[in-house]
Amino acid sequence: MLNQIAECHSGKISDSRIGIRMKGEGPIAENIKILFKISQKKYFDGKTMPVLSLAHFRNEGMQYNLF
């Protein structure tokens, strides 16, 4: 598993390059991307997220004291 992660990041487990660290490169990263797109279309096609309701959140108007 760690070898596959490293393969997505030019041989390193951690990759600090902006824009690459969350995506990866190479055939494994591309397969993950394709699998995600297929799953997204299969399970979420034509569905929308419910509207965000703030009715269950309280706004006391002030921050609680920590000490």
Short mmCIF file of N, CA, C and O in Angstrom, two decimals:
data_model
loop_
_atom_site.label_atom_id
_atom_site.label_comp_id
_atom_site.label_asym_id
_atom_site.label_seq_id
_atom_site.Cartn_x
_atom_site.Cartn_y
_atom_site.Cartn_z
N MET A 1 0.82 -1.19 0.00
CA MET A 1 0.00 0.00 0.00
C MET A 1 0.87 1.26 0.00
O MET A 1 0.61 2.17 -0.76
N LEU A 2 1.87 1.31 0.86
CA LEU A 2 2.74 2.48 0.88
C LEU A 2 3.53 2.62 -0.42
O LEU A 2 3.83 3.74 -0.85
N ASN A 3 3.87 1.50 -1.03
CA ASN A 3 4.57 1.57 -2.31
C ASN A 3 3.69 2.19 -3.39
O ASN A 3 4.18 2.92 -4.25
N GLN A 4 2.40 1.91 -3.34
CA GLN A 4 1.48 2.50 -4.32
C GLN A 4 1.33 4.00 -4.09
O GLN A 4 1.27 4.77 -5.04
N ILE A 5 1.30 4.42 -2.83
CA ILE A 5 1.25 5.84 -2.52
C ILE A 5 2.52 6.52 -3.02
O ILE A 5 2.47 7.58 -3.65
N ALA A 6 3.65 5.91 -2.76
CA ALA A 6 4.93 6.47 -3.21
C ALA A 6 4.98 6.54 -4.74
O ALA A 6 5.52 7.50 -5.29
N GLU A 7 4.42 5.57 -5.40
CA GLU A 7 4.42 5.57 -6.87
C GLU A 7 3.61 6.74 -7.43
O GLU A 7 3.94 7.28 -8.48
N CYS A 8 2.61 7.16 -6.71
CA CYS A 8 1.80 8.31 -7.14
C CYS A 8 2.52 9.63 -6.90
O CYS A 8 2.09 10.67 -7.41
N HIS A 9 3.58 9.61 -6.11
CA HIS A 9 4.28 10.85 -5.73
C HIS A 9 5.77 10.78 -6.05
O HIS A 9 6.60 11.12 -5.22
N SER A 10 6.11 10.34 -7.21
CA SER A 10 7.50 10.31 -7.69
C SER A 10 8.43 9.56 -6.75
O SER A 10 9.56 9.98 -6.52
N GLY A 11 7.97 8.48 -6.16
CA GLY A 11 8.82 7.63 -5.33
C GLY A 11 8.87 8.01 -3.87
O GLY A 11 9.53 7.34 -3.08
N LYS A 12 8.18 9.07 -3.47
CA LYS A 12 8.17 9.49 -2.07
C LYS A 12 6.77 9.32 -1.51
O LYS A 12 5.78 9.47 -2.21
N ILE A 13 6.69 9.01 -0.23
CA ILE A 13 5.38 8.88 0.42
C ILE A 13 4.71 10.24 0.53
O ILE A 13 3.53 10.38 0.33
N SER A 14 5.48 11.25 0.85
CA SER A 14 4.96 12.60 1.01
C SER A 14 5.41 13.46 -0.16
O SER A 14 6.57 13.42 -0.56
N ASP A 15 4.52 14.26 -0.68
CA ASP A 15 4.84 15.15 -1.80
C ASP A 15 4.32 16.54 -1.46
O ASP A 15 3.13 16.73 -1.25
N SER A 16 5.20 17.51 -1.37
CA SER A 16 4.80 18.85 -0.95
C SER A 16 4.54 19.80 -2.13
O SER A 16 4.27 20.97 -1.91
N ARG A 17 4.58 19.28 -3.35
CA ARG A 17 4.34 20.15 -4.50
C ARG A 17 2.87 20.57 -4.56
O ARG A 17 1.97 19.74 -4.52
N ILE A 18 2.66 21.87 -4.66
CA ILE A 18 1.29 22.41 -4.70
C ILE A 18 0.61 21.93 -5.98
O ILE A 18 1.17 21.98 -7.06
N GLY A 19 -0.62 21.46 -5.84
CA GLY A 19 -1.38 20.99 -6.99
C GLY A 19 -1.17 19.52 -7.30
O GLY A 19 -1.96 18.92 -8.01
N ILE A 20 -0.10 18.93 -6.79
CA ILE A 20 0.19 17.52 -7.04
C ILE A 20 -0.06 16.68 -5.78
O ILE A 20 -0.50 15.54 -5.86
N ARG A 21 0.20 17.25 -4.61
CA ARG A 21 0.14 16.47 -3.37
C ARG A 21 -1.23 15.87 -3.08
O ARG A 21 -1.32 14.85 -2.44
N MET A 22 -2.30 16.49 -3.55
CA MET A 22 -3.64 15.95 -3.31
C MET A 22 -4.15 15.12 -4.49
O MET A 22 -5.20 14.51 -4.39
N LYS A 23 -3.42 15.12 -5.60
CA LYS A 23 -3.87 14.40 -6.78
C LYS A 23 -2.96 13.22 -7.12
O LYS A 23 -3.43 12.14 -7.40
N GLY A 24 -1.68 13.44 -7.13
CA GLY A 24 -0.75 12.40 -7.52
C GLY A 24 -0.55 12.37 -9.03
O GLY A 24 -1.19 13.10 -9.78
N GLU A 25 0.37 11.54 -9.45
CA GLU A 25 0.69 11.39 -10.87
C GLU A 25 0.88 9.91 -11.17
O GLU A 25 1.12 9.11 -10.29
N GLY A 26 0.78 9.56 -12.43
CA GLY A 26 1.07 8.20 -12.85
C GLY A 26 -0.16 7.35 -13.03
O GLY A 26 -1.30 7.80 -12.85
N PRO A 27 0.07 6.07 -13.37
CA PRO A 27 -1.05 5.18 -13.71
C PRO A 27 -1.97 4.87 -12.53
O PRO A 27 -3.19 4.77 -12.72
N ILE A 28 -1.44 4.73 -11.33
CA ILE A 28 -2.30 4.43 -10.18
C ILE A 28 -3.20 5.62 -9.87
O ILE A 28 -4.41 5.45 -9.63
N ALA A 29 -2.64 6.81 -9.87
CA ALA A 29 -3.44 8.01 -9.63
C ALA A 29 -4.50 8.18 -10.71
O ALA A 29 -5.64 8.56 -10.41
N GLU A 30 -4.16 7.88 -11.93
CA GLU A 30 -5.13 7.98 -13.03
C GLU A 30 -6.25 6.95 -12.86
O GLU A 30 -7.43 7.26 -13.10
N ASN A 31 -5.92 5.74 -12.44
CA ASN A 31 -6.94 4.71 -12.20
C ASN A 31 -7.89 5.12 -11.08
O ASN A 31 -9.09 4.89 -11.15
N ILE A 32 -7.34 5.73 -10.02
CA ILE A 32 -8.18 6.20 -8.91
C ILE A 32 -9.13 7.29 -9.41
O ILE A 32 -10.31 7.31 -9.06
N LYS A 33 -8.62 8.19 -10.23
CA LYS A 33 -9.43 9.26 -10.79
C LYS A 33 -10.57 8.70 -11.63
O LYS A 33 -11.72 9.14 -11.51
N ILE A 34 -10.27 7.75 -12.48
CA ILE A 34 -11.29 7.13 -13.34
C ILE A 34 -12.33 6.39 -12.49
O ILE A 34 -13.54 6.51 -12.73
N LEU A 35 -11.88 5.63 -11.48
CA LEU A 35 -12.79 4.91 -10.60
C LEU A 35 -13.71 5.88 -9.86
O LEU A 35 -14.91 5.62 -9.72
N PHE A 36 -13.17 7.00 -9.41
CA PHE A 36 -13.99 8.00 -8.72
C PHE A 36 -15.06 8.56 -9.66
O PHE A 36 -16.23 8.68 -9.27
N LYS A 37 -14.68 8.90 -10.88
CA LYS A 37 -15.63 9.45 -11.84
C LYS A 37 -16.75 8.45 -12.16
O LYS A 37 -17.93 8.82 -12.23
N ILE A 38 -16.39 7.18 -12.34
CA ILE A 38 -17.39 6.14 -12.63
C ILE A 38 -18.34 5.97 -11.45
O ILE A 38 -19.56 5.90 -11.61
N SER A 39 -17.79 5.93 -10.23
CA SER A 39 -18.61 5.76 -9.03
C SER A 39 -19.51 6.97 -8.82
O SER A 39 -20.68 6.82 -8.43
N GLN A 40 -18.98 8.14 -9.06
CA GLN A 40 -19.76 9.36 -8.92
C GLN A 40 -20.95 9.35 -9.87
O GLN A 40 -22.07 9.67 -9.48
N LYS A 41 -20.71 8.96 -11.11
CA LYS A 41 -21.79 8.90 -12.08
C LYS A 41 -22.81 7.80 -11.72
O LYS A 41 -24.02 8.00 -11.84
N LYS A 42 -22.32 6.67 -11.25
CA LYS A 42 -23.20 5.54 -10.92
C LYS A 42 -24.11 5.85 -9.73
O LYS A 42 -25.30 5.54 -9.75
N TYR A 43 -23.55 6.45 -8.68
CA TYR A 43 -24.31 6.61 -7.44
C TYR A 43 -24.91 8.00 -7.23
O TYR A 43 -25.83 8.16 -6.44
N PHE A 44 -24.40 9.02 -7.92
CA PHE A 44 -24.87 10.37 -7.66
C PHE A 44 -25.42 11.08 -8.88
O PHE A 44 -25.74 12.26 -8.80
N ASP A 45 -25.54 10.40 -10.00
CA ASP A 45 -26.04 11.04 -11.22
C ASP A 45 -27.49 11.46 -11.03
O ASP A 45 -28.34 10.65 -10.67
N GLY A 46 -27.77 12.72 -11.25
CA GLY A 46 -29.13 13.23 -11.14
C GLY A 46 -29.57 13.54 -9.73
O GLY A 46 -30.71 13.94 -9.51
N LYS A 47 -28.69 13.38 -8.75
CA LYS A 47 -29.05 13.67 -7.35
C LYS A 47 -28.41 14.98 -6.93
O LYS A 47 -27.36 15.37 -7.42
N THR A 48 -29.06 15.66 -6.02
CA THR A 48 -28.53 16.91 -5.50
C THR A 48 -28.40 16.83 -3.99
O THR A 48 -29.08 16.03 -3.34
N MET A 49 -27.58 17.68 -3.45
CA MET A 49 -27.43 17.74 -2.00
C MET A 49 -28.62 18.49 -1.41
O MET A 49 -29.14 19.42 -2.03
N PRO A 50 -29.06 18.11 -0.20
CA PRO A 50 -30.16 18.86 0.42
C PRO A 50 -29.70 20.27 0.78
O PRO A 50 -28.52 20.52 0.97
N VAL A 51 -30.66 21.17 0.89
CA VAL A 51 -30.36 22.55 1.24
C VAL A 51 -29.85 22.60 2.68
O VAL A 51 -30.38 21.93 3.57
N LEU A 52 -28.81 23.38 2.91
CA LEU A 52 -28.24 23.51 4.23
C LEU A 52 -29.19 24.27 5.14
O LEU A 52 -29.59 25.39 4.83
N SER A 53 -29.56 23.66 6.25
CA SER A 53 -30.44 24.30 7.21
C SER A 53 -29.63 24.66 8.45
O SER A 53 -28.97 23.81 9.04
N LEU A 54 -29.73 25.90 8.87
CA LEU A 54 -29.03 26.35 10.08
C LEU A 54 -29.95 26.36 11.29
O LEU A 54 -29.60 26.90 12.33
N ALA A 55 -31.12 25.77 11.17
CA ALA A 55 -32.11 25.79 12.24
C ALA A 55 -31.62 25.07 13.50
O ALA A 55 -32.06 25.40 14.61
N HIS A 56 -30.74 24.11 13.38
CA HIS A 56 -30.30 23.34 14.54
C HIS A 56 -29.05 23.90 15.20
O HIS A 56 -28.54 23.33 16.16
N PHE A 57 -28.53 25.01 14.71
CA PHE A 57 -27.36 25.64 15.28
C PHE A 57 -27.78 26.85 16.12
O PHE A 57 -28.65 27.60 15.74
N ARG A 58 -27.12 27.00 17.25
CA ARG A 58 -27.41 28.14 18.12
C ARG A 58 -26.36 29.23 17.88
O ARG A 58 -25.19 28.94 17.72
N ASN A 59 -26.79 30.45 17.91
CA ASN A 59 -25.89 31.58 17.84
C ASN A 59 -26.14 32.41 19.08
O ASN A 59 -27.09 33.17 19.16
N GLU A 60 -25.28 32.25 20.07
CA GLU A 60 -25.47 32.94 21.34
C GLU A 60 -25.07 34.41 21.25
O GLU A 60 -25.31 35.16 22.17
N GLY A 61 -24.41 34.80 20.19
CA GLY A 61 -24.03 36.18 20.03
C GLY A 61 -22.71 36.53 20.68
O GLY A 61 -22.24 37.64 20.58
N MET A 62 -22.10 35.58 21.38
CA MET A 62 -20.80 35.83 21.99
C MET A 62 -20.00 34.54 22.07
O MET A 62 -20.56 33.45 22.07
N GLN A 63 -18.72 34.67 22.13
CA GLN A 63 -17.85 33.51 22.25
C GLN A 63 -17.77 33.10 23.71
O GLN A 63 -17.67 33.94 24.60
N TYR A 64 -17.80 31.80 23.97
CA TYR A 64 -17.67 31.32 25.33
C TYR A 64 -16.27 31.54 25.85
O TYR A 64 -15.30 31.50 25.11
N ASN A 65 -16.17 31.81 27.13
CA ASN A 65 -14.86 31.99 27.76
C ASN A 65 -14.17 30.64 27.90
O ASN A 65 -14.80 29.63 28.22
N LEU A 66 -12.87 30.62 27.63
CA LEU A 66 -12.11 29.39 27.76
C LEU A 66 -11.55 29.20 29.17
O LEU A 66 -11.28 28.10 29.60
N PHE A 67 -11.37 30.29 29.89
CA PHE A 67 -10.77 30.19 31.23
C PHE A 67 -11.64 30.84 32.27
O PHE A 67 -12.36 31.71 32.10
#
